[in-house]
Amino acid sequence: MRLFTALWPPASAIDALRADAGDEVPRGWRRTDVTTWHLTLAFHGEVDPGVSARRLERAAHGLSAPRLRLAGAGEFDGVRWAGVEVDGSLDGLVTAAGGDPTRFVAHVTVLRRRPRPGPDPEARPATPWSGHRGPWWRPGEVLLVASEPGRGGMRYRVIHRVPLAPPPGVAGG
């Protein structure tokens, strides 16, 4: 089972980004499903879900929830994304998830190049959300998620949830 650890933005953050991203999708690209927009902390690949859940529970339980917002834009080969601005640090959560904070780029994937883009695809599509600065939010939990092939793309299923604590002096996040 292919697993990853992630934070899921609240509806208010997704709605704000979606509004700035607009509805137009460049030729040869596809919009990722907004219900799956998430911030991946670490990929685990094909691993035992029980072992991974116990590791995440031990490492992440009680960690403080950082203050985040979706802001700006960036790209990897074949991917256009929204950045994630952090008030503080995500290093502890990335490490707890099994990731490497020195190689981590906080982002939410918005567009992917189609495997067969068709005639005359846009090589470097615009990112209308590049000036986006969404609402601040604090995740209430970190999620261990299974990535499963399905019709129309990958489907995500939450395997385990680990609650995060509000930072000292912040009631309820």
mmCIF file of C-alpha atoms in Angstrom:
data_model
loop_
_atom_site.group_PDB
_atom_site.id
_atom_site.type_symbol
_atom_site.label_atom_id
_atom_site.label_comp_id
_atom_site.label_asym_id
_atom_site.label_seq_id
_atom_site.Cartn_x
_atom_site.Cartn_y
_atom_site.Cartn_z
ATOM 1 C CA MET A 1 0.000 0.000 0.000
ATOM 2 C CA ARG A 2 1.471 3.383 -1.053
ATOM 3 C CA LEU A 3 1.406 5.810 1.859
ATOM 4 C CA PHE A 4 2.229 9.447 2.533
ATOM 5 C CA THR A 5 1.848 11.794 5.490
ATOM 6 C CA ALA A 6 0.079 15.113 4.960
ATOM 7 C CA LEU A 7 -1.758 18.131 6.291
ATOM 8 C CA TRP A 8 -5.120 19.022 4.745
ATOM 9 C CA PRO A 9 -6.008 22.719 4.430
ATOM 10 C CA PRO A 10 -9.469 23.787 5.606
ATOM 11 C CA ALA A 11 -12.247 24.636 3.146
ATOM 12 C CA SER A 12 -11.661 28.380 3.631
ATOM 13 C CA ALA A 13 -8.046 28.069 2.426
ATOM 14 C CA ILE A 14 -9.023 25.827 -0.510
ATOM 15 C CA ASP A 15 -11.895 28.111 -1.552
ATOM 16 C CA ALA A 16 -9.661 31.197 -1.508
ATOM 17 C CA LEU A 17 -6.976 29.509 -3.622
ATOM 18 C CA ARG A 18 -9.539 28.092 -6.024
ATOM 19 C CA ALA A 19 -10.986 31.572 -6.562
ATOM 20 C CA ASP A 20 -7.543 33.003 -7.397
ATOM 21 C CA ALA A 21 -6.580 30.020 -9.572
ATOM 22 C CA GLY A 22 -9.657 30.532 -11.758
ATOM 23 C CA ASP A 23 -11.371 27.948 -13.898
ATOM 24 C CA GLU A 24 -9.213 28.067 -17.016
ATOM 25 C CA VAL A 25 -6.892 25.083 -17.438
ATOM 26 C CA PRO A 26 -3.978 25.446 -19.883
ATOM 27 C CA ARG A 27 -3.761 23.149 -22.930
ATOM 28 C CA GLY A 28 -1.982 19.907 -22.116
ATOM 29 C CA TRP A 29 -2.525 20.281 -18.338
ATOM 30 C CA ARG A 30 -5.146 19.147 -15.857
ATOM 31 C CA ARG A 31 -6.327 20.653 -12.591
ATOM 32 C CA THR A 32 -5.938 18.351 -9.631
ATOM 33 C CA ASP A 33 -9.154 17.645 -7.753
ATOM 34 C CA VAL A 34 -9.597 20.424 -5.186
ATOM 35 C CA THR A 35 -10.940 17.898 -2.665
ATOM 36 C CA THR A 36 -7.493 16.283 -2.669
ATOM 37 C CA TRP A 37 -5.399 19.465 -2.288
ATOM 38 C CA HIS A 38 -3.007 18.753 0.565
ATOM 39 C CA LEU A 39 0.481 19.495 1.868
ATOM 40 C CA THR A 40 2.608 16.321 1.709
ATOM 41 C CA LEU A 41 5.113 16.106 4.579
ATOM 42 C CA ALA A 42 6.705 12.791 3.501
ATOM 43 C CA PHE A 43 6.234 9.988 0.981
ATOM 44 C CA HIS A 44 6.576 6.474 2.370
ATOM 45 C CA GLY A 45 5.974 4.276 -0.664
ATOM 46 C CA GLU A 46 4.870 0.672 -0.264
ATOM 47 C CA VAL A 47 5.020 0.138 3.493
ATOM 48 C CA ASP A 48 3.018 -1.545 6.233
ATOM 49 C CA PRO A 49 0.228 0.842 7.328
ATOM 50 C CA GLY A 50 0.148 -0.427 10.925
ATOM 51 C CA VAL A 51 3.867 0.085 11.437
ATOM 52 C CA SER A 52 3.693 3.524 9.777
ATOM 53 C CA ALA A 53 0.716 4.571 11.916
ATOM 54 C CA ARG A 54 2.497 3.586 15.134
ATOM 55 C CA ARG A 55 5.670 5.446 14.090
ATOM 56 C CA LEU A 56 3.722 8.582 13.224
ATOM 57 C CA GLU A 57 1.764 8.389 16.486
ATOM 58 C CA ARG A 58 4.960 8.181 18.548
ATOM 59 C CA ALA A 59 6.767 10.903 16.615
ATOM 60 C CA ALA A 60 3.992 13.465 16.008
ATOM 61 C CA HIS A 61 1.606 13.136 18.955
ATOM 62 C CA GLY A 62 1.557 16.373 20.926
ATOM 63 C CA LEU A 63 3.609 18.411 18.444
ATOM 64 C CA SER A 64 2.468 21.999 18.081
ATOM 65 C CA ALA A 65 0.333 22.893 15.103
ATOM 66 C CA PRO A 66 2.076 25.522 12.968
ATOM 67 C CA ARG A 67 0.250 28.515 11.537
ATOM 68 C CA LEU A 68 0.052 28.178 7.742
ATOM 69 C CA ARG A 69 -1.413 29.811 4.677
ATOM 70 C CA LEU A 70 -1.405 29.074 0.973
ATOM 71 C CA ALA A 71 0.649 31.776 -0.729
ATOM 72 C CA GLY A 72 2.383 32.274 -4.062
ATOM 73 C CA ALA A 73 3.209 29.766 -6.772
ATOM 74 C CA GLY A 74 6.040 27.591 -7.994
ATOM 75 C CA GLU A 75 6.854 24.716 -10.303
ATOM 76 C CA PHE A 76 8.517 21.358 -10.601
ATOM 77 C CA ASP A 77 8.829 19.553 -13.927
ATOM 78 C CA GLY A 78 5.265 18.794 -14.977
ATOM 79 C CA VAL A 79 3.717 20.361 -11.875
ATOM 80 C CA ARG A 80 2.495 23.855 -10.959
ATOM 81 C CA TRP A 81 1.817 24.453 -7.294
ATOM 82 C CA ALA A 82 0.702 26.907 -4.644
ATOM 83 C CA GLY A 83 3.263 27.617 -1.975
ATOM 84 C CA VAL A 84 2.688 27.289 1.744
ATOM 85 C CA GLU A 85 3.812 30.122 3.991
ATOM 86 C CA VAL A 86 4.694 29.054 7.520
ATOM 87 C CA ASP A 87 4.591 31.231 10.617
ATOM 88 C CA GLY A 88 7.286 29.347 12.518
ATOM 89 C CA SER A 89 8.640 26.035 11.249
ATOM 90 C CA LEU A 90 7.424 22.786 9.733
ATOM 91 C CA ASP A 91 10.735 21.013 10.423
ATOM 92 C CA GLY A 92 9.422 19.100 13.449
ATOM 93 C CA LEU A 93 6.375 17.783 11.604
ATOM 94 C CA VAL A 94 8.368 16.908 8.485
ATOM 95 C CA THR A 95 10.875 14.996 10.629
ATOM 96 C CA ALA A 96 8.099 13.266 12.598
ATOM 97 C CA ALA A 97 6.514 12.221 9.298
ATOM 98 C CA GLY A 98 9.815 10.692 8.181
ATOM 99 C CA GLY A 99 10.778 13.435 5.739
ATOM 100 C CA ASP A 100 13.958 15.458 5.343
ATOM 101 C CA PRO A 101 13.394 19.124 6.285
ATOM 102 C CA THR A 102 16.463 20.210 4.293
ATOM 103 C CA ARG A 103 14.887 18.947 1.041
ATOM 104 C CA PHE A 104 11.274 19.776 1.849
ATOM 105 C CA VAL A 105 9.333 22.309 -0.257
ATOM 106 C CA ALA A 106 5.961 23.174 1.278
ATOM 107 C CA HIS A 107 3.401 23.205 -1.535
ATOM 108 C CA VAL A 108 -0.030 22.125 -2.749
ATOM 109 C CA THR A 109 -0.168 20.725 -6.298
ATOM 110 C CA VAL A 110 -2.699 22.608 -8.445
ATOM 111 C CA LEU A 111 -1.856 21.579 -12.047
ATOM 112 C CA ARG A 112 -0.218 18.502 -13.582
ATOM 113 C CA ARG A 113 0.929 18.080 -17.150
ATOM 114 C CA ARG A 114 -1.158 15.469 -18.934
ATOM 115 C CA PRO A 115 0.731 12.241 -19.775
ATOM 116 C CA ARG A 116 -0.252 12.734 -23.431
ATOM 117 C CA PRO A 117 -0.683 16.495 -23.613
ATOM 118 C CA GLY A 118 -1.998 16.568 -27.202
ATOM 119 C CA PRO A 119 -1.108 19.052 -29.915
ATOM 120 C CA ASP A 120 0.445 22.363 -28.968
ATOM 121 C CA PRO A 121 0.403 22.078 -25.138
ATOM 122 C CA GLU A 122 1.408 25.115 -23.118
ATOM 123 C CA ALA A 123 5.003 24.442 -22.090
ATOM 124 C CA ARG A 124 5.070 26.939 -19.210
ATOM 125 C CA PRO A 125 1.514 27.777 -18.245
ATOM 126 C CA ALA A 126 0.662 30.872 -16.264
ATOM 127 C CA THR A 127 -0.092 30.545 -12.572
ATOM 128 C CA PRO A 128 -2.816 33.136 -11.952
ATOM 129 C CA TRP A 129 -2.593 32.418 -8.221
ATOM 130 C CA SER A 130 1.045 33.595 -7.979
ATOM 131 C CA GLY A 131 -0.032 36.660 -5.959
ATOM 132 C CA HIS A 132 -2.364 34.640 -3.738
ATOM 133 C CA ARG A 133 -2.173 35.149 0.025
ATOM 134 C CA GLY A 134 -4.866 33.004 1.628
ATOM 135 C CA PRO A 135 -6.250 32.977 5.152
ATOM 136 C CA TRP A 136 -4.070 31.696 7.991
ATOM 137 C CA TRP A 137 -5.003 28.335 9.531
ATOM 138 C CA ARG A 138 -3.669 25.729 11.948
ATOM 139 C CA PRO A 139 -4.003 22.029 11.164
ATOM 140 C CA GLY A 140 -5.718 20.068 13.903
ATOM 141 C CA GLU A 141 -4.106 16.796 12.889
ATOM 142 C CA VAL A 142 -1.486 15.157 10.723
ATOM 143 C CA LEU A 143 -2.752 12.360 8.481
ATOM 144 C CA LEU A 144 -1.296 9.084 7.253
ATOM 145 C CA VAL A 145 -2.920 8.570 3.835
ATOM 146 C CA ALA A 146 -3.114 5.702 1.342
ATOM 147 C CA SER A 147 -2.834 6.596 -2.331
ATOM 148 C CA GLU A 148 -4.884 4.193 -4.445
ATOM 149 C CA PRO A 149 -5.463 4.191 -8.222
ATOM 150 C CA GLY A 150 -9.045 4.884 -9.216
ATOM 151 C CA ARG A 151 -11.110 6.127 -12.115
ATOM 152 C CA GLY A 152 -9.973 9.588 -13.054
ATOM 153 C CA GLY A 153 -6.763 9.479 -11.005
ATOM 154 C CA MET A 154 -5.510 8.633 -7.554
ATOM 155 C CA ARG A 155 -7.907 8.320 -4.629
ATOM 156 C CA TYR A 156 -6.792 9.131 -1.113
ATOM 157 C CA ARG A 157 -7.945 7.289 1.993
ATOM 158 C CA VAL A 158 -6.992 8.351 5.526
ATOM 159 C CA ILE A 159 -5.366 5.454 7.390
ATOM 160 C CA HIS A 160 -4.492 7.176 10.679
ATOM 161 C CA ARG A 161 -4.918 10.600 12.320
ATOM 162 C CA VAL A 162 -2.616 12.116 14.909
ATOM 163 C CA PRO A 163 -3.915 15.201 16.741
ATOM 164 C CA LEU A 164 -1.669 18.250 16.939
ATOM 165 C CA ALA A 165 -1.517 20.575 19.928
ATOM 166 C CA PRO A 166 -2.063 24.297 19.703
ATOM 167 C CA PRO A 167 1.123 26.260 20.401
ATOM 168 C CA PRO A 168 1.622 27.363 24.013
ATOM 169 C CA GLY A 169 -0.643 30.285 24.800
ATOM 170 C CA VAL A 170 -3.035 29.594 21.907
ATOM 171 C CA ALA A 171 -6.344 28.090 22.990
ATOM 172 C CA GLY A 172 -7.754 25.574 20.518
ATOM 173 C CA GLY A 173 -5.657 26.742 17.551
#
